[in-house]
Amino acid sequence: MSSYPNQGLSSMVHAADKTRWRLLLAPGWSRRLTGSLVVAISGIFLCESTSLGWDGGQSVTQSTLSNRDPALMTILQAERSTAGSEELQSAWQTVSQWPTERLSEVLDAADEANPVALNWLRTAIDGMTEQPGFELPVNMLEQVVQDTTRKFASRRIAWDLLESAEPKLMESIAESLIADPIATFRRPAIQTKIALANTFEKGSVERKQVLDRAFGAARDEDQVGEIARMLETEYGEKPDLATHFGYVVDWHVLGPFPNIAEAGFHDSLAPEKILLSDFDSQGKPNPELEYEGSAGSLKWQTHSAVSDTGEMDLNKVLGNEKEVVGYGVSIFNSSQERSAEIRLRMQNAFKLWLNGELIQSQPIGHTGNSFDQYVIPVSLKKGQNLILIKSCQNKPPQEMEWYDVWHLNVRICDASGTAIREGE
Amino acid sequence: MNVRFTIHRFLVLLLACMSCGAEPIIGEDFLQFRGADGRNVFAEGKAPTEWSVEKNLAWKVKLPGRAVNGVIVVGGQVIATSSSGHANDRLHVYSIDEQSGKSRWSRTIYSTGRAFCHPLSSMAAPTPASDGKSIFALFSTNDLVCLDLQGNLQWVRSLGMDFPGAFDDRGLASSPIVIDGTVVIQVACQGDSFVLGVDAVTGQDRWRKDLPRTTAWSSPTPVNVDGRRFVLVHSASDFQAIDPTTGESKWMLVARGALIPSPAVSDKSVFLASAGLTRIDLDLNVSTPEKIWSKQKLSAGSASPIVAGDRIFVIHASNILTCGETKEGEVTWQVRLKGTKTWATPLLVGKHVYVVNDAGLTQVVDVLGAEGEIVSENDLGEEMLGSPAYANGALFLRGVTHVFKVAE
């Protein structure tokens, strides 16, 4: 196997007890899982825990497993090495033929399953629902969806089953999920609010009340944008998107530094040694700090990102160049020690440090441009937190417009995607 | 050029290519991207040339989510995949009864990998594959699921978890193939790029080879050379023939790729989207096969070329269908197609080439004459990016939300 140039990998791992499962997940999971044992690496989670199954934060002990049906126990222990085992296939066959009454048992197991085992369970549930005589237990599933103490896995399965069979019911359930801790479930609630707003006359007070409520609850970029546009065009109010999303707007930027043949990504350059002590109480870097860049001496410059998008265009402030590295640094004041997520939309290869610790290293650039493309669970300390990001512009392999992008785009929020504001 | 001779030779070679060299065809199933033999050529077949929502449309099935891949046909079932949800993280496999269009079963899994892509694409970009006994559905999240024909889960792999450095947030799209009991997956990206052979029965890795760290969307291609089977893999900068059971590379050439089109094969040659289009003759007795010609005039856009007899059909980026002859690579004729973009690989059935553009318009081109002639235009009014399938006298078209069966 080839090595992946992911420098500082070990430094990004929060050592968490003894490893039983070592799972690498997509950022989508981080939006739904609030587990304290989740650590992100390169936009993909590296999880370590003492649990025997994936629980998103709650350990599954051997004794818990032993109380389960043997078929479920077998499935819960599915992993790469057991992919095609006859024992697993047999367990799947067993569960897929269970009657309606045992669906809740499978949903409970789903909340303890690692991502691979979850897919064994999910498809077994499909098999169950196709058995002759299977009747969807609508009330039970409705309760599961609305039970915010349950894990994402069972709630999502329950939602999916109801959505395909009881779309009208789901509309009514959706409304109750507007403040759900998981953004996935808020989405349909916001959709019902937008639909409700559209039943009122444009410019009416009733419509605005609904839109205000929807805007406050919305977490997905497209929904927030849609509501913001309605509020602005109809009521002349321009919502503060930077505050809503928690974009880091105030940056001190530095560059360019050389990135010939992408060596700058790997090189540990002088700005990476910056310390919190180099900043004053207002979050401004020492004006004496000076660095040797690609074309002479460089100092930190203060610039603001576009508040609606969080976009800090380095081409505009550091020069439209290729094969260069730029840095951005920002101080975030937290009123308390707390868990949080740093989320990025980054088209460039980058490295991210929090309080001097490398927490993300992403060597791949120009491969997509999505909201919350990288999600990194972090711990903020009380007081000033130093966020340092290195953004690497490479030599474009082709003449394409998107290769010109050289930027920073960072926000700070909690696991539900709700912005954490300075001082909170 | 002697037109009569050329047409006669085209027909003879068309028939010949049906009878030798190709992978065994199980019934008339369409088992993977570009069919069981990876050629998308059915010279002895017959399919409707005209259809609409009122005519020759046997059935139309709406599926949740979005798909930009093609379907396969196996054991009386049409297998389709899609992805749904705001986060593209619900991944579906559907079995549709080939005759009635009714659902037989469906399975949903949840993405374990990165579910980002260009808005045009979907996590259901790779076309599934089958060996006639099992179905192998790969998604752009690098989730790989194996089901039997009754929908029973045989195994599931999270290649995103196994190989976390292999992704492209624009969306991967290379389709798997199954050959000699090995499912071959090509994940060519800027990260930990690889081609992987997975045991079709156990789901365990048989072999894995690194690829250049540049994204490419082309698919592995089966080829049969002198009775030996190989998988052809074209990455961004090289081209190799791999033994599907051992992963051993028989040979490797430097060949900068066009990144999206997949290789087209005939019995003795492969036509590669490199330096325009390059013909390479396959010979097991040489350590490095010979490049015969490269022609810029035969460069392909996004759709893969197809070869039938001594003719090659290429769709340019400017949406022109070009027919060339394989010996020297000279252009025989060109036809400007309607629309601006074609992603789907063209399909040859009988004397017609079917070209499905991204707006869902299929232009049927009679390729038997001295010039290509568009004989019909069939609009199903739905965005279509996946390649059409042909089985049992019917066409199976995949729109982004519907599957269509076209049959007389």
Short mmCIF file of C-alpha atoms in Angstrom, two decimals, chain A residues 97-392:
data_model
loop_
_atom_site.label_atom_id
_atom_site.label_comp_id
_atom_site.label_asym_id
_atom_site.label_seq_id
_atom_site.Cartn_x
_atom_site.Cartn_y
_atom_site.Cartn_z
CA GLN A 97 -37.22 -12.89 8.14
CA TRP A 98 -38.25 -11.60 11.54
CA PRO A 99 -41.82 -10.40 11.99
CA THR A 100 -42.97 -6.85 12.61
CA GLU A 101 -42.78 -7.26 16.39
CA ARG A 102 -39.01 -7.62 16.31
CA LEU A 103 -38.29 -4.46 14.34
CA SER A 104 -37.74 -2.44 17.52
CA GLU A 105 -35.07 -4.93 18.55
CA VAL A 106 -33.22 -4.32 15.31
CA LEU A 107 -33.55 -0.55 15.69
CA ASP A 108 -32.05 -0.77 19.17
CA ALA A 109 -29.16 -2.75 17.76
CA ALA A 110 -28.70 -0.16 15.00
CA ASP A 111 -27.84 2.43 17.63
CA GLU A 112 -24.95 0.27 18.73
CA ALA A 113 -23.71 -0.74 15.30
CA ASN A 114 -20.52 0.36 13.61
CA PRO A 115 -21.11 1.78 10.10
CA VAL A 116 -20.52 -1.56 8.37
CA ALA A 117 -22.76 -3.49 10.79
CA LEU A 118 -25.38 -0.77 10.42
CA ASN A 119 -25.60 -1.50 6.72
CA TRP A 120 -26.07 -5.22 7.42
CA LEU A 121 -28.92 -4.27 9.74
CA ARG A 122 -30.38 -1.69 7.40
CA THR A 123 -30.64 -4.14 4.51
CA ALA A 124 -32.01 -6.84 6.82
CA ILE A 125 -34.80 -4.42 7.75
CA ASP A 126 -35.53 -4.01 4.04
CA GLY A 127 -35.83 -7.77 3.89
CA MET A 128 -38.17 -7.80 6.89
CA THR A 129 -40.47 -5.22 5.32
CA GLU A 130 -40.75 -7.32 2.16
CA GLN A 131 -41.89 -10.43 4.03
CA PRO A 132 -45.53 -11.39 3.44
CA GLY A 133 -47.65 -10.14 6.29
CA PHE A 134 -45.22 -7.48 7.47
CA GLU A 135 -47.09 -4.42 8.67
CA LEU A 136 -45.22 -1.22 9.33
CA PRO A 137 -45.51 -0.37 13.04
CA VAL A 138 -46.29 3.26 12.40
CA ASN A 139 -46.77 4.36 16.00
CA MET A 140 -43.57 2.78 17.20
CA LEU A 141 -41.59 4.27 14.33
CA GLU A 142 -43.11 7.68 14.91
CA GLN A 143 -41.98 7.53 18.53
CA VAL A 144 -38.48 6.52 17.49
CA VAL A 145 -38.20 9.42 15.07
CA GLN A 146 -39.30 11.91 17.68
CA ASP A 147 -37.20 10.51 20.50
CA THR A 148 -34.21 12.84 20.58
CA THR A 149 -32.55 10.73 23.27
CA ARG A 150 -32.01 7.97 20.72
CA LYS A 151 -29.06 7.79 18.37
CA PHE A 152 -29.12 9.00 14.81
CA ALA A 153 -29.07 5.49 13.32
CA SER A 154 -32.41 4.22 14.60
CA ARG A 155 -34.13 7.55 14.10
CA ARG A 156 -32.94 7.74 10.52
CA ILE A 157 -34.09 4.21 9.73
CA ALA A 158 -37.48 4.91 11.29
CA TRP A 159 -37.73 8.11 9.29
CA ASP A 160 -36.86 6.34 6.05
CA LEU A 161 -39.43 3.61 6.60
CA LEU A 162 -42.18 6.08 7.40
CA GLU A 163 -41.25 8.51 4.66
CA SER A 164 -41.76 5.93 1.93
CA ALA A 165 -44.97 4.51 3.40
CA GLU A 166 -46.59 7.43 5.19
CA PRO A 167 -45.59 10.67 3.48
CA LYS A 168 -48.55 12.61 4.88
CA LEU A 169 -47.75 11.52 8.41
CA MET A 170 -44.16 12.59 7.92
CA GLU A 171 -45.24 16.11 7.08
CA SER A 172 -46.94 16.38 10.45
CA ILE A 173 -44.02 14.80 12.30
CA ALA A 174 -41.56 17.06 10.52
CA GLU A 175 -43.05 20.16 12.07
CA SER A 176 -42.19 18.92 15.55
CA LEU A 177 -38.52 18.51 14.67
CA ILE A 178 -37.66 22.13 14.03
CA ALA A 179 -35.33 22.34 17.02
CA ASP A 180 -33.95 18.83 16.69
CA PRO A 181 -30.33 18.46 17.80
CA ILE A 182 -29.58 16.67 14.53
CA ALA A 183 -29.60 18.94 11.49
CA THR A 184 -30.82 16.12 9.23
CA PHE A 185 -34.17 16.12 11.01
CA ARG A 186 -34.49 19.88 11.07
CA ARG A 187 -34.40 20.02 7.31
CA PRO A 188 -37.92 18.71 6.63
CA ALA A 189 -39.21 20.90 9.46
CA ILE A 190 -37.75 23.96 7.76
CA GLN A 191 -39.28 22.85 4.49
CA THR A 192 -42.73 22.74 6.10
CA LYS A 193 -42.16 26.22 7.50
CA ILE A 194 -41.22 27.60 4.09
CA ALA A 195 -44.31 25.95 2.66
CA LEU A 196 -46.39 27.46 5.46
CA ALA A 197 -44.91 30.90 4.81
CA ASN A 198 -45.93 30.59 1.19
CA THR A 199 -49.56 30.24 2.25
CA PHE A 200 -49.46 33.81 3.61
CA GLU A 201 -49.47 36.92 1.53
CA LYS A 202 -46.08 38.32 0.63
CA GLY A 203 -45.11 41.14 2.97
CA SER A 204 -47.57 40.04 5.63
CA VAL A 205 -46.70 39.96 9.31
CA GLU A 206 -47.73 36.31 9.58
CA ARG A 207 -45.40 35.33 6.76
CA LYS A 208 -42.49 37.16 8.33
CA GLN A 209 -43.05 35.50 11.69
CA VAL A 210 -42.87 32.09 10.07
CA LEU A 211 -39.79 33.03 8.06
CA ASP A 212 -38.03 34.42 11.12
CA ARG A 213 -38.68 31.20 13.00
CA ALA A 214 -37.48 29.13 10.06
CA PHE A 215 -34.36 31.22 9.60
CA GLY A 216 -33.38 30.84 13.22
CA ALA A 217 -33.77 27.08 13.10
CA ALA A 218 -32.31 26.39 9.66
CA ARG A 219 -28.82 24.90 9.47
CA ASP A 220 -28.41 23.85 5.85
CA GLU A 221 -26.84 26.45 3.58
CA ASP A 222 -29.44 26.20 0.83
CA GLN A 223 -32.38 26.61 3.19
CA VAL A 224 -30.76 29.46 5.08
CA GLY A 225 -30.00 31.19 1.80
CA GLU A 226 -33.54 30.75 0.50
CA ILE A 227 -35.11 32.20 3.63
CA ALA A 228 -32.57 35.01 3.79
CA ARG A 229 -33.41 36.02 0.23
CA MET A 230 -37.12 36.07 1.04
CA LEU A 231 -36.55 38.23 4.11
CA GLU A 232 -34.33 40.63 2.23
CA THR A 233 -36.42 41.04 -0.90
CA GLU A 234 -39.80 41.15 0.82
CA TYR A 235 -39.01 42.85 4.11
CA GLY A 236 -35.78 44.70 3.41
CA GLU A 237 -33.97 42.85 6.19
CA LYS A 238 -30.57 41.44 5.36
CA PRO A 239 -29.92 38.58 7.76
CA ASP A 240 -26.42 38.35 9.19
CA LEU A 241 -25.24 35.10 7.63
CA ALA A 242 -21.76 35.33 9.11
CA THR A 243 -23.25 35.33 12.60
CA HIS A 244 -25.81 32.68 11.71
CA PHE A 245 -23.24 30.22 10.45
CA GLY A 246 -20.38 31.27 12.72
CA TYR A 247 -18.00 32.16 9.91
CA VAL A 248 -14.55 33.30 10.89
CA VAL A 249 -14.54 36.73 9.27
CA ASP A 250 -11.61 38.55 10.84
CA TRP A 251 -8.32 37.22 9.57
CA HIS A 252 -4.68 38.17 9.67
CA VAL A 253 -3.18 36.81 6.46
CA LEU A 254 0.38 36.27 5.34
CA GLY A 255 2.02 35.24 2.09
CA PRO A 256 2.89 34.22 -0.47
CA PHE A 257 5.48 31.58 0.37
CA PRO A 258 6.84 29.15 -2.21
CA ASN A 259 4.96 25.94 -2.99
CA ILE A 260 7.01 24.60 -5.89
CA ALA A 261 5.85 21.12 -6.88
CA GLU A 262 3.58 21.27 -3.80
CA ALA A 263 6.56 21.08 -1.46
CA GLY A 264 5.17 24.00 0.53
CA PHE A 265 2.40 21.81 1.85
CA HIS A 266 4.88 19.56 3.58
CA ASP A 267 7.45 22.18 4.54
CA SER A 268 7.19 23.50 8.06
CA LEU A 269 7.47 27.23 7.40
CA ALA A 270 8.15 29.97 9.91
CA PRO A 271 4.53 31.20 10.34
CA GLU A 272 3.59 27.75 11.66
CA LYS A 273 5.57 28.56 14.80
CA ILE A 274 3.33 31.46 15.76
CA LEU A 275 2.14 31.40 19.37
CA LEU A 276 -0.76 32.86 21.26
CA SER A 277 1.76 35.03 23.07
CA ASP A 278 2.44 36.74 19.75
CA PHE A 279 -1.04 38.33 19.93
CA ASP A 280 -2.32 41.16 22.07
CA SER A 281 -5.55 41.11 24.06
CA GLN A 282 -7.40 42.42 21.01
CA GLY A 283 -6.25 39.45 18.96
CA LYS A 284 -3.78 41.42 16.86
CA PRO A 285 -0.39 39.89 16.04
CA ASN A 286 2.80 41.56 17.09
CA PRO A 287 3.56 44.11 14.34
CA GLU A 288 7.23 43.31 14.66
CA LEU A 289 6.74 39.80 13.32
CA GLU A 290 8.36 39.56 9.93
CA TYR A 291 8.92 36.63 7.57
CA GLU A 292 10.82 35.93 4.38
CA GLY A 293 8.32 35.09 1.64
CA SER A 294 8.51 34.30 -2.06
CA ALA A 295 9.39 37.85 -3.00
CA GLY A 296 10.78 39.50 0.05
CA SER A 297 9.80 40.44 3.54
CA LEU A 298 6.22 39.81 4.71
CA LYS A 299 4.07 40.94 7.62
CA TRP A 300 0.64 39.87 8.78
CA GLN A 301 -2.11 41.88 7.08
CA THR A 302 -5.60 42.29 8.51
CA HIS A 303 -8.51 41.52 6.20
CA SER A 304 -12.14 40.50 6.46
CA ALA A 305 -13.83 37.59 4.75
CA VAL A 306 -17.04 38.13 2.79
CA SER A 307 -19.60 38.00 5.56
CA ASP A 308 -22.33 36.22 3.56
CA THR A 309 -20.13 33.32 2.59
CA GLY A 310 -17.13 33.36 4.91
CA GLU A 311 -14.92 33.47 1.84
CA MET A 312 -11.45 34.97 2.35
CA ASP A 313 -10.08 35.29 -1.19
CA LEU A 314 -6.30 35.10 -0.95
CA ASN A 315 -5.93 35.99 -4.63
CA LYS A 316 -7.23 39.45 -3.80
CA VAL A 317 -5.11 40.11 -0.75
CA LEU A 318 -1.90 38.16 -1.43
CA GLY A 319 -1.80 38.28 -5.23
CA ASN A 320 -3.14 35.97 -7.89
CA GLU A 321 -0.29 33.50 -8.02
CA LYS A 322 0.22 29.79 -8.46
CA GLU A 323 2.49 27.42 -6.56
CA VAL A 324 2.25 29.50 -3.41
CA VAL A 325 1.30 29.08 0.23
CA GLY A 326 -0.72 31.56 2.26
CA TYR A 327 -1.55 31.63 5.95
CA GLY A 328 -4.52 32.92 7.87
CA VAL A 329 -4.67 33.34 11.61
CA SER A 330 -7.58 34.33 13.81
CA ILE A 331 -8.21 34.51 17.53
CA PHE A 332 -11.49 33.07 18.80
CA ASN A 333 -12.61 33.97 22.30
CA SER A 334 -14.58 31.31 24.11
CA SER A 335 -16.25 32.08 27.41
CA GLN A 336 -15.82 28.51 28.54
CA GLU A 337 -14.02 25.29 27.84
CA ARG A 338 -16.29 23.41 25.45
CA SER A 339 -16.52 20.97 22.61
CA ALA A 340 -17.05 22.47 19.19
CA GLU A 341 -16.54 21.78 15.52
CA ILE A 342 -14.42 23.66 13.06
CA ARG A 343 -15.95 23.22 9.62
CA LEU A 344 -14.32 24.20 6.37
CA ARG A 345 -15.20 24.62 2.75
CA MET A 346 -11.75 24.39 1.21
CA GLN A 347 -10.79 23.95 -2.40
CA ASN A 348 -7.08 24.07 -1.65
CA ALA A 349 -4.81 21.65 0.11
CA PHE A 350 -4.54 22.88 3.66
CA LYS A 351 -3.35 22.34 7.20
CA LEU A 352 -5.19 23.55 10.25
CA TRP A 353 -3.85 24.12 13.73
CA LEU A 354 -5.77 24.94 16.89
CA ASN A 355 -3.73 26.35 19.77
CA GLY A 356 -0.55 25.05 18.17
CA GLU A 357 -1.83 21.52 17.59
CA LEU A 358 -2.15 20.27 14.03
CA ILE A 359 -5.73 19.03 13.81
CA GLN A 360 -6.25 18.60 10.08
CA SER A 361 -3.96 17.89 7.18
CA GLN A 362 -5.50 17.69 3.74
CA PRO A 363 -3.05 17.36 0.85
CA ILE A 364 -5.67 17.22 -1.90
CA GLY A 365 -6.79 20.41 -3.57
CA HIS A 366 -9.39 21.46 -6.12
CA THR A 367 -11.61 18.46 -5.59
CA GLY A 368 -14.97 19.95 -4.88
CA ASN A 369 -16.48 22.90 -3.13
CA SER A 370 -19.13 21.94 -0.62
CA PHE A 371 -20.55 23.54 2.50
CA ASP A 372 -19.08 21.82 5.57
CA GLN A 373 -16.77 19.79 3.36
CA TYR A 374 -14.46 19.10 6.28
CA VAL A 375 -15.76 18.75 9.83
CA ILE A 376 -13.33 18.60 12.72
CA PRO A 377 -14.52 18.10 16.30
CA VAL A 378 -12.32 20.11 18.65
CA SER A 379 -12.10 21.29 22.23
CA LEU A 380 -12.05 25.03 22.72
CA LYS A 381 -10.33 26.32 25.82
CA LYS A 382 -11.64 29.18 27.86
CA GLY A 383 -10.32 32.51 26.61
CA GLN A 384 -8.30 33.05 23.44
CA ASN A 385 -7.99 30.20 20.96
CA LEU A 386 -5.48 30.46 18.14
CA ILE A 387 -6.70 29.21 14.76
CA LEU A 388 -4.00 28.94 12.10
CA ILE A 389 -4.64 27.70 8.59
CA LYS A 390 -2.27 27.15 5.72
CA SER A 391 -3.82 27.24 2.25
CA CYS A 392 -1.76 25.86 -0.63
#
